[in-house]
mmCIF file of C-alpha atoms in Angstrom:
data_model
loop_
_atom_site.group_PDB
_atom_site.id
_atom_site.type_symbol
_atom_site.label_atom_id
_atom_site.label_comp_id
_atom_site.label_asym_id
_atom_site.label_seq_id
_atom_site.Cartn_x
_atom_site.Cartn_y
_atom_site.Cartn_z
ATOM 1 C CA UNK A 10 171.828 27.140 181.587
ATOM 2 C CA UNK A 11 169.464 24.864 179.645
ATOM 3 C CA UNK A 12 168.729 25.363 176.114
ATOM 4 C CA UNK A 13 165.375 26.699 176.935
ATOM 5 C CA UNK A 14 166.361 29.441 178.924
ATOM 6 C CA UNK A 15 168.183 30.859 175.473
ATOM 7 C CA UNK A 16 165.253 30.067 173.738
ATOM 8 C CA UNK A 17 163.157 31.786 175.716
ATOM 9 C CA UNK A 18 165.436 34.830 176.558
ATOM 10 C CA UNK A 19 165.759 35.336 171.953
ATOM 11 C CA UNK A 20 162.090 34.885 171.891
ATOM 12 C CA UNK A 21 161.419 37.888 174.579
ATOM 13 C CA UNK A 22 164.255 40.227 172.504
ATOM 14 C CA UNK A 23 162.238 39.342 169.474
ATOM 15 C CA UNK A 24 159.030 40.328 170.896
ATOM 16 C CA UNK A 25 160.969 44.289 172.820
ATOM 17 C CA UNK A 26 162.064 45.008 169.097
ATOM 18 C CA UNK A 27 158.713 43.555 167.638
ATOM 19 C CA UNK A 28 156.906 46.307 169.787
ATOM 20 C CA UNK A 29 159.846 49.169 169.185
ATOM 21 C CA UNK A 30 159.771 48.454 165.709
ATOM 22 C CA UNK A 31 156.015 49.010 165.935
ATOM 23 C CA UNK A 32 155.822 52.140 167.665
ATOM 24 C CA UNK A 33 158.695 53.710 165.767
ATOM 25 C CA UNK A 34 156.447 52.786 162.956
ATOM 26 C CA UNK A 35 153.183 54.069 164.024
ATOM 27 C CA UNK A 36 154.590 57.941 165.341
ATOM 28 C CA UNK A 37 156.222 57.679 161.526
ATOM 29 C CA UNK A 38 152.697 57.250 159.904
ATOM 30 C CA UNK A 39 151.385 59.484 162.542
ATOM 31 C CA UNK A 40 153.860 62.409 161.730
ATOM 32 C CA UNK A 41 153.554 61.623 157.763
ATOM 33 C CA UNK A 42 149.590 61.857 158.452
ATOM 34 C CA UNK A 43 149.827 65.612 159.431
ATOM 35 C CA UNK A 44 149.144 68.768 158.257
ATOM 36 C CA UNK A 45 150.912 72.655 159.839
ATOM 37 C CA UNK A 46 148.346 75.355 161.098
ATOM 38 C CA UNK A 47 149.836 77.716 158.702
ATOM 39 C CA UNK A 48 149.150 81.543 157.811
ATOM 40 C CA UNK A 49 146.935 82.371 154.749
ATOM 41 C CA UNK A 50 144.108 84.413 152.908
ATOM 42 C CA UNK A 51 140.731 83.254 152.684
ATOM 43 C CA UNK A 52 138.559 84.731 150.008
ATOM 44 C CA UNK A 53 135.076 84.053 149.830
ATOM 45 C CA UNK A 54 133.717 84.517 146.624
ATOM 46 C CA UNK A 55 129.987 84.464 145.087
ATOM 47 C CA UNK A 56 129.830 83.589 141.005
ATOM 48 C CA UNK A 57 127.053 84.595 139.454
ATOM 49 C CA UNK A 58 126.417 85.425 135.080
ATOM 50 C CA UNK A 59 125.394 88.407 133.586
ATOM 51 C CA UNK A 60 124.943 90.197 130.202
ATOM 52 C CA UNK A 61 127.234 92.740 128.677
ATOM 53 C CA UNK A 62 125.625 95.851 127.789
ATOM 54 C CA UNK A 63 126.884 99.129 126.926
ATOM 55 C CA UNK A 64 127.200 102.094 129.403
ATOM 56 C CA UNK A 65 125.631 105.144 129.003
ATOM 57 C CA UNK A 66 124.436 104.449 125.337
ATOM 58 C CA UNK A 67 122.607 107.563 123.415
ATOM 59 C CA UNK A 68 119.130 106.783 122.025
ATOM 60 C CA UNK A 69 117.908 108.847 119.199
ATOM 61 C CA UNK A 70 114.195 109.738 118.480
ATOM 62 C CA UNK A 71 112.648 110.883 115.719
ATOM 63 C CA UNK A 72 111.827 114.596 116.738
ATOM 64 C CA UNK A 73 108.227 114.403 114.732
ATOM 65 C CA UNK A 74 105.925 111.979 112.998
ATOM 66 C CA UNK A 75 107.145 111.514 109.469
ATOM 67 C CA UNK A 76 109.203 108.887 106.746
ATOM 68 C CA UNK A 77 113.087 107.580 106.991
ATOM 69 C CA UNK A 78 114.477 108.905 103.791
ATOM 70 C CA UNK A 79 117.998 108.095 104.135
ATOM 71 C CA UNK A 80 120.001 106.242 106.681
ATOM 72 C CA UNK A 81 123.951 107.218 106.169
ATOM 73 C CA UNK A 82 125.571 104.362 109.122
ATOM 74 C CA UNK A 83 125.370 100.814 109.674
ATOM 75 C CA UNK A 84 126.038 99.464 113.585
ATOM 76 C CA UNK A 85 129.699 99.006 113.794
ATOM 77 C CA UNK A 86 130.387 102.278 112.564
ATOM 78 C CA UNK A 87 132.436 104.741 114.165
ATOM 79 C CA UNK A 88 131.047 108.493 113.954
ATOM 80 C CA UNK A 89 132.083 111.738 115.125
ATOM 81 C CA UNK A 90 130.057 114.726 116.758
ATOM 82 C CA UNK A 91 127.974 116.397 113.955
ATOM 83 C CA UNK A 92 127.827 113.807 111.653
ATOM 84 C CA UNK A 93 124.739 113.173 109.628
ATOM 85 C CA UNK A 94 123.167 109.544 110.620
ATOM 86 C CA UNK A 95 119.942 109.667 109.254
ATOM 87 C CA UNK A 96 117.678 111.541 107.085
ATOM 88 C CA UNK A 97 114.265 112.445 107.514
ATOM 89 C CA UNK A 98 111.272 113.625 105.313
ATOM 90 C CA UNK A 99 111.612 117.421 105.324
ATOM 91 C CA UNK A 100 107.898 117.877 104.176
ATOM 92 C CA UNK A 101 106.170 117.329 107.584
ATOM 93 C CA UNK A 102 108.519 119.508 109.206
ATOM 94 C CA UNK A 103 108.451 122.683 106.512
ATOM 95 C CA UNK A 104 104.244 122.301 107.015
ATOM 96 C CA UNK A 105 104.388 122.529 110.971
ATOM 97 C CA UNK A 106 107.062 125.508 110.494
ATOM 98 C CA UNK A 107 104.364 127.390 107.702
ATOM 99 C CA UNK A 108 101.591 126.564 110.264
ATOM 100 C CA UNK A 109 103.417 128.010 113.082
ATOM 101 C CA UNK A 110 104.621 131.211 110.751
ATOM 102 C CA UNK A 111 100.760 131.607 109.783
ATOM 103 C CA UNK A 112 99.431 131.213 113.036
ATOM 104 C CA UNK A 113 102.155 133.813 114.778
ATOM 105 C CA UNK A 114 101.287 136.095 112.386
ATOM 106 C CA UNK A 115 97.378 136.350 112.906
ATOM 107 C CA UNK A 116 98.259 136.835 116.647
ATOM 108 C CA UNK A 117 100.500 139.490 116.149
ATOM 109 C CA UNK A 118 97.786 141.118 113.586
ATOM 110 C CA UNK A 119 95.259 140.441 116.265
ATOM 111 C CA UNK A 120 97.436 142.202 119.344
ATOM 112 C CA UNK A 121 98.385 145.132 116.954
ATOM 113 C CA UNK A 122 94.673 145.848 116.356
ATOM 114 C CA UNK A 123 93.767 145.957 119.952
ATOM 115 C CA UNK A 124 97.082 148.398 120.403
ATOM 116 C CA UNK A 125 95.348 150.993 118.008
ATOM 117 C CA UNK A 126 92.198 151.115 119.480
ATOM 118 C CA UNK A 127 93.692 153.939 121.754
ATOM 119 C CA UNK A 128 90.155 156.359 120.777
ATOM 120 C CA UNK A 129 88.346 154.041 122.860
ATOM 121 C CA UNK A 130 88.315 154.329 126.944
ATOM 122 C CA UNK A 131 90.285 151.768 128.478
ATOM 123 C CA UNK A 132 88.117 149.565 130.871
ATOM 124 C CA UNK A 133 89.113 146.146 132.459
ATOM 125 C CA UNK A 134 87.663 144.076 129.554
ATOM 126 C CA UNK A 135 90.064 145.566 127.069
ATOM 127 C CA UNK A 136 93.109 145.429 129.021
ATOM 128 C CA UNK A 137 92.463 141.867 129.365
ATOM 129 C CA UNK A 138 92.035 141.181 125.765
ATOM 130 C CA UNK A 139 95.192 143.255 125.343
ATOM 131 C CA UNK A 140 96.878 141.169 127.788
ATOM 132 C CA UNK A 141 95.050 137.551 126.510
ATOM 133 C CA UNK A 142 95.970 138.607 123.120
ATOM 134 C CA UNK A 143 99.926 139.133 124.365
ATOM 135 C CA UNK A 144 99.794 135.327 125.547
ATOM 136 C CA UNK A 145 98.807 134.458 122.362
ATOM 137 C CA UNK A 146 102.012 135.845 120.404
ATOM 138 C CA UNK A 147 103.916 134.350 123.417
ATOM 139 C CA UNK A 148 102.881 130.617 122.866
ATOM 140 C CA UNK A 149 102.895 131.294 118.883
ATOM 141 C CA UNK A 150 106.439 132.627 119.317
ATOM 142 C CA UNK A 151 107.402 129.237 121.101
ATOM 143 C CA UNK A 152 105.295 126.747 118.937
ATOM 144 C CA UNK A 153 107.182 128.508 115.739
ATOM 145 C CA UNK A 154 110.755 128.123 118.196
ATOM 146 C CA UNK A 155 109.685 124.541 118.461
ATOM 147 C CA UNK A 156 108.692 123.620 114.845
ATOM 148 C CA UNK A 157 112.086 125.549 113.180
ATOM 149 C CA UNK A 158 113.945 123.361 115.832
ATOM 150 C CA UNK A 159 112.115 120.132 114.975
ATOM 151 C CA UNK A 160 112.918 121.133 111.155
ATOM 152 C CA UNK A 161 116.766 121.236 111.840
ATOM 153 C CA UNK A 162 116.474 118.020 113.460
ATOM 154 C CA UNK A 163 115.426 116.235 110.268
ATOM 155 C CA UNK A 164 118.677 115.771 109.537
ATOM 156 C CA UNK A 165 120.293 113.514 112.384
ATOM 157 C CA UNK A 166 123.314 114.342 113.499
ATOM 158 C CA UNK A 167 125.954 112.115 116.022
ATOM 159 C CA UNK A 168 125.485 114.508 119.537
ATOM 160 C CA UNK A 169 128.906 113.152 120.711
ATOM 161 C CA UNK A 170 131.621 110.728 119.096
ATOM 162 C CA UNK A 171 130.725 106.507 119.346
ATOM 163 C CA UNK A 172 130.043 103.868 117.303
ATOM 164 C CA UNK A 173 126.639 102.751 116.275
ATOM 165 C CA UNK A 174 125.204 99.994 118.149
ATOM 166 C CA UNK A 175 122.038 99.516 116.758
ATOM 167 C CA UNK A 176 119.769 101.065 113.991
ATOM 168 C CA UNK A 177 115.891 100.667 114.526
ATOM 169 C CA UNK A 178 114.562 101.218 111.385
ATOM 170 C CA UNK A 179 114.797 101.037 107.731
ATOM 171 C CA UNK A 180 114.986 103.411 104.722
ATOM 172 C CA UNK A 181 111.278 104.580 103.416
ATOM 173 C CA UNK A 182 109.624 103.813 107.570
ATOM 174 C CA UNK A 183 106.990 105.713 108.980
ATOM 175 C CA UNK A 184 108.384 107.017 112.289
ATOM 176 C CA UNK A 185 105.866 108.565 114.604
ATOM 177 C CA UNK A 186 106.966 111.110 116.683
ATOM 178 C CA UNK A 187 109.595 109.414 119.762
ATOM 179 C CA UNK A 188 109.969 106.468 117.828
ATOM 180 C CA UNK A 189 113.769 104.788 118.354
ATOM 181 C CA UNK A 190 116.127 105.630 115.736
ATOM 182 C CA UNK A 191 119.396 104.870 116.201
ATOM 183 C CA UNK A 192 121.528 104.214 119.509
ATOM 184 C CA UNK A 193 125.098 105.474 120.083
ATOM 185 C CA UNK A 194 127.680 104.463 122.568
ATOM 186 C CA UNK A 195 131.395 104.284 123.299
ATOM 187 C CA UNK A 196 132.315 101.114 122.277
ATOM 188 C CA UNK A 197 134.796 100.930 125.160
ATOM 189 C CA UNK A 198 132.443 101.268 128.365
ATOM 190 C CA UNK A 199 130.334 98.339 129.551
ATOM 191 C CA UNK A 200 128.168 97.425 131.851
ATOM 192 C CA UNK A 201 127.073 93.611 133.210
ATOM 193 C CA UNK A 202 123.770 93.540 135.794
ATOM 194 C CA UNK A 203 124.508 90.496 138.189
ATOM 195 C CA UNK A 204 121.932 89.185 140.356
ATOM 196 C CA UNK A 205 122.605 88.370 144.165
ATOM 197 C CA UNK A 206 120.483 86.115 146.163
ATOM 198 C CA UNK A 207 119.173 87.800 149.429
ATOM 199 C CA UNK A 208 121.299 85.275 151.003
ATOM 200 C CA UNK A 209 124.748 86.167 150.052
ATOM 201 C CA UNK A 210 123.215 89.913 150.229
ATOM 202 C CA UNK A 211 125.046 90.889 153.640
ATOM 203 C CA UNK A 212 128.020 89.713 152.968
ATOM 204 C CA UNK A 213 128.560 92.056 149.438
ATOM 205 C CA UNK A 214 128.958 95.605 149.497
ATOM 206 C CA UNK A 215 129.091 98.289 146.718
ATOM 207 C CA UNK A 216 132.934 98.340 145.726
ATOM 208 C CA UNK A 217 133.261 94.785 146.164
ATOM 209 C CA UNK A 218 136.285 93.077 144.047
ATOM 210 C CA UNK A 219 134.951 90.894 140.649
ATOM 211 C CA UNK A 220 136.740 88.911 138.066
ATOM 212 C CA UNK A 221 134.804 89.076 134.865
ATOM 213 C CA UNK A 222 135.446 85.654 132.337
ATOM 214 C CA UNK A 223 133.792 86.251 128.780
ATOM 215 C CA UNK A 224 132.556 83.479 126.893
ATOM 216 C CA UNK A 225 134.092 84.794 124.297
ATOM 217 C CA UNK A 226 137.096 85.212 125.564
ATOM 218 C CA UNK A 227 138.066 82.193 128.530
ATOM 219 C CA UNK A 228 141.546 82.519 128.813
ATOM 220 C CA UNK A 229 140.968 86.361 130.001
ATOM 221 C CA UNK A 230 139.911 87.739 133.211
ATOM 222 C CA UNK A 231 138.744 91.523 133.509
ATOM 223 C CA UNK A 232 139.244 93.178 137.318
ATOM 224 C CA UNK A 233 136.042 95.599 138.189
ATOM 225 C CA UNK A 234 134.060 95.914 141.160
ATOM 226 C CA UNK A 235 130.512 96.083 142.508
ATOM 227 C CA UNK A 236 129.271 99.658 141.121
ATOM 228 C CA UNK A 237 125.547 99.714 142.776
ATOM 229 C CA UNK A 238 123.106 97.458 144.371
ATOM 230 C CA UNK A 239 119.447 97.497 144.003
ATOM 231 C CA UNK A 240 117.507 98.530 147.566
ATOM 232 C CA UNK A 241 114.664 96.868 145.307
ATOM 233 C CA UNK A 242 114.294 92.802 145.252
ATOM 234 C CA UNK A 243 112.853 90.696 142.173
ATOM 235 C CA UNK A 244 112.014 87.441 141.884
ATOM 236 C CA UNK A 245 114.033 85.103 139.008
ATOM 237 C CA UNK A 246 112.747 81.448 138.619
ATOM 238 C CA UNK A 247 111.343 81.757 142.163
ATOM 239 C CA UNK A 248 114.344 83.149 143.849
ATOM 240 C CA UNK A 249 114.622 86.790 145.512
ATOM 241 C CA UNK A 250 117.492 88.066 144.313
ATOM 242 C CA UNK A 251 118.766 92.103 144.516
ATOM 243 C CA UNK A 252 120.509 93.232 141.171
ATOM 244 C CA UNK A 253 124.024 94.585 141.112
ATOM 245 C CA UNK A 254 125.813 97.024 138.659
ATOM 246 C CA UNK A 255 129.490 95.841 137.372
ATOM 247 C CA UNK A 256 131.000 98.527 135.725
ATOM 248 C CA UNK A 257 134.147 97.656 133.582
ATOM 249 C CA UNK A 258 136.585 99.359 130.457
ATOM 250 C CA UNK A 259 137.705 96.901 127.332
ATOM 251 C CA UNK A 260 141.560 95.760 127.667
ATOM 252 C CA UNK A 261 143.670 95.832 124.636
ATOM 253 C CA UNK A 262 142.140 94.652 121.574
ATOM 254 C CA UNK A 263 139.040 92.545 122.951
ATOM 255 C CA UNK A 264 136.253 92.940 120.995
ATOM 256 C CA UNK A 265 133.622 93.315 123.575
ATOM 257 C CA UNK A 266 130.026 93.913 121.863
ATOM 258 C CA UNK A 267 126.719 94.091 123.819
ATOM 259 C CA UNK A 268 125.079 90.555 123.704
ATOM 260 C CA UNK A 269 127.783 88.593 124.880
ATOM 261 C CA UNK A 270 127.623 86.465 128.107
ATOM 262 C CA UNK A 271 130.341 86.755 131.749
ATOM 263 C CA UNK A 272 130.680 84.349 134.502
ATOM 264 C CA UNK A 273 131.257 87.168 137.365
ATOM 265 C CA UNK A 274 133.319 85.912 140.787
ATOM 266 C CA UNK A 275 132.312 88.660 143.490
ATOM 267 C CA UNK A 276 134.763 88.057 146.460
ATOM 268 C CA UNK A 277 131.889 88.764 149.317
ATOM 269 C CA UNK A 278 134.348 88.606 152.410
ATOM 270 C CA UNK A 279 138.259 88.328 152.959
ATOM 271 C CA UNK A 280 140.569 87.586 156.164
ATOM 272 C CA UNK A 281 143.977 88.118 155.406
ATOM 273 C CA UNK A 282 147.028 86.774 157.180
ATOM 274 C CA UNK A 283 144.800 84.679 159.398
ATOM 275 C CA UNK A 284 145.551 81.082 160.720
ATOM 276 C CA UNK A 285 144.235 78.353 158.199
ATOM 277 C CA UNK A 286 144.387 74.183 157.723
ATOM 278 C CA UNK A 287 142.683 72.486 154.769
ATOM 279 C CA UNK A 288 139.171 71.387 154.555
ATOM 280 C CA UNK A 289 139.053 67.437 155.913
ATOM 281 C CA UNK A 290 141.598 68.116 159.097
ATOM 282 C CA UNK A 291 138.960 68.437 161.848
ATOM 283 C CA UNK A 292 136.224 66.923 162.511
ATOM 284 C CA UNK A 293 132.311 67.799 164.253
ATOM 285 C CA UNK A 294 130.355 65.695 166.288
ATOM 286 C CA UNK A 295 127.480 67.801 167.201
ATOM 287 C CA UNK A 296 128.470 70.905 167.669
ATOM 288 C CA UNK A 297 131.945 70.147 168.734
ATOM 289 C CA UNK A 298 134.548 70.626 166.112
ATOM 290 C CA UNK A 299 138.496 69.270 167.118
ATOM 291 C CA UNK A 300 141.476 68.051 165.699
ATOM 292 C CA UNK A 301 144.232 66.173 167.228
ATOM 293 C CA UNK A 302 147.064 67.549 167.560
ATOM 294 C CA UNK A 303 150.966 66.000 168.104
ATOM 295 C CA UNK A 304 153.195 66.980 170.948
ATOM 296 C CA UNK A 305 155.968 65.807 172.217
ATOM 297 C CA UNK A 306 155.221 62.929 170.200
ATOM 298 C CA UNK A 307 151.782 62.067 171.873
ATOM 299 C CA UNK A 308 148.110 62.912 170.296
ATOM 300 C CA UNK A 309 146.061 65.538 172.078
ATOM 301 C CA UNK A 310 142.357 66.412 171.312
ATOM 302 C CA UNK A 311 142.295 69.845 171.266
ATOM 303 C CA UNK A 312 138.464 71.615 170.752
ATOM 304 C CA UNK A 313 138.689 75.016 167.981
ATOM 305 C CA UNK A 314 136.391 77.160 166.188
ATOM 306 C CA UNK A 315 135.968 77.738 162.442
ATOM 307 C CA UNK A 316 135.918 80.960 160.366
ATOM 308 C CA UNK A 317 135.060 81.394 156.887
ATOM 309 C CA UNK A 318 135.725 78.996 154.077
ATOM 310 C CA UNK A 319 137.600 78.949 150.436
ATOM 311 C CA UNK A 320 139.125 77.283 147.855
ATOM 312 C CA UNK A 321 139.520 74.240 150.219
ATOM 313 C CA UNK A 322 140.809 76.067 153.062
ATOM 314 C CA UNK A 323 139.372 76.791 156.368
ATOM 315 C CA UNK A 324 140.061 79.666 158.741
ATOM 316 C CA UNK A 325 140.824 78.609 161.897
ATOM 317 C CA UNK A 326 139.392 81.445 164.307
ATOM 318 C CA UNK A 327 140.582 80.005 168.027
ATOM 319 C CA UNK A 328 142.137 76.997 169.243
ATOM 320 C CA UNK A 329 144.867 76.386 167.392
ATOM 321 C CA UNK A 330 148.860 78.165 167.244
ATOM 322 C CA UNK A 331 151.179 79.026 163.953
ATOM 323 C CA UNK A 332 152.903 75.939 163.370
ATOM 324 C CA UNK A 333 150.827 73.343 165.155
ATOM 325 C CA UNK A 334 150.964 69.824 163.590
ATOM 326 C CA UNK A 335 147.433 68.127 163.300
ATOM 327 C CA UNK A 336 147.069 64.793 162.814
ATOM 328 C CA UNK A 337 144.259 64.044 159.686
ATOM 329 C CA UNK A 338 141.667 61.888 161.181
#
């Protein structure tokens, strides 16, 4: 055989591993290139901000119009059930009480005087004075209950044990009468009001899992849930929005105070144990979404459908088996 022939027959088992070579190369890439439809939780979640507040704070009133003569707390303070928090000017209180004392008494003169007019012949007109005058020592009876309760309440005192959260006035004020005093909470129980946009609305329900993430305090997370939803919308900077209640307790030795600001994460829906593949391994043309798919070594468009998203995951509601391997595009 002629030199060519050699030649040509190396050449040709150059050009059979050239192409073996090749294709052992691409299924390589192609297998490195894939992803496995794997099992998972997908969590949507909805973040929104809020303001602490307390939870079920006490406000105190002044029970009459009159001056601040002493104020015994600052906020901060921790007070217990009876304790005397403010007090008031006694003088406007002791007048109403003589006032009331005078006035019962001329009513009770008055009804006593009709009583022993028994000579005269009873006729309609004086049973109804009797009986106008007997309404008259009623309602002086309860204006007198009133003022000798409103006297006793010149002196403040703590209904429950809390700490004071906030003192409206100052020593020497005029009050009038239902003028803020002084507000009382446990300095334990908070509150945050989270608005929702009318959006994400359906897909959040009362008892709803948060994570609450203080300002104050980044490196801890406080578990609650949704406590109520407003049935009423508002508008905020030209969004309709529906405000919810988070209810939550201080952990440990956090100094929560009213004031400070949360970043709230509401997780709005949840599949668990469902079929999932990262964000990026499908693709849509219209509104066909399909990946490709390896088997037996050869790629295979197979058509699926979508579920919810999270976190850079992607539920995978139909198309698709446990263990698949999908080619990225």
């Amino acid at each position: 055989m002629s030199k060519w022939f050699w030649i040509a027959l190396a050449a040709g088992i150059v050009v059979v591993v050239a192409i073996i070579v090749t294709v052992v190369v691409l299924r390589t890439d192609s297998q490195d290139d894939t992803v496995t439809v794997t099992r998972g939780d997908v969590d949507v979640t909805i973040e929104s901000v809020g303001t602490v507040s307390m939870r079920d704070a006490t406000q105190l009133i002044a029970p009459a119009t009159t001056t601040v003569e002493l104020i015994s707390v600052i906020p901060g303070d921790e007070v217990r059930e009876g304790d005397v928090l403010i007090e008031l000017d006694r003088e406007p209180f002791d007048e109403t009480v003589e006032e009331a004392e005078n006035a019962l008494e001329e009513a009770e003169a008055n009804l006593s005087l009709l009583n022993e007019q028994t000579d005269e012949p009873t006729t309609a007109e004086s049973i109804a004075q009797r009986v106008q005058a007997q309404q008259i020592v009623d309602e002086a009876e309860r204006a007198l209950a009133d003022a000798e309760q409103a006297l006793s309440e010149s002196l403040v005192l703590a209904p429950t044990d809390g700490t004071v959260i906030h003192v409206a006035i100052d020593e020497g004020d005029p009050v009038p009468q239902g003028t803020d005093l002084i507000q009382l909470a446990e300095l334990r129980q908070f509150e945050l009001i989270v608005n929702i946009d009318e959006v994400d609305l359906p897909l959040i329900n009362v008892g709803a899992e948060t994570r609450i993430i203080l300002e104050a305090f980044p490196e801890t997370t406080i578990e609650s849930e949704i406590y109520s939803i407003a049935r009423r919308a508002e508008m905020v900077g030209g969004t309709t929005v529906f405000p919810a209640q988070v209810r939550f307790d201080a952990e440990g030795d956090l100094l929560i105070l009213p004031g400070m600001n949360a970043e709230v994460e509401i997780t709005a829906e949840v599949r668990r144990d469902v079929l999932v593949l990262p964000e990026g391994s499908f693709q849509t043309v219209g509104r066909r979404t399909f990946v490709n798919v390896l088997e037996d070594g050869d790629i295979v468009e197979r058509e699926i459908r979508t579920g919810i998203r999270s976190g850079g995951m992607v539920e995978i509601a139909d198309g698709l088996n446990e263990g698949d391997e999908v080619v990225l595009p």
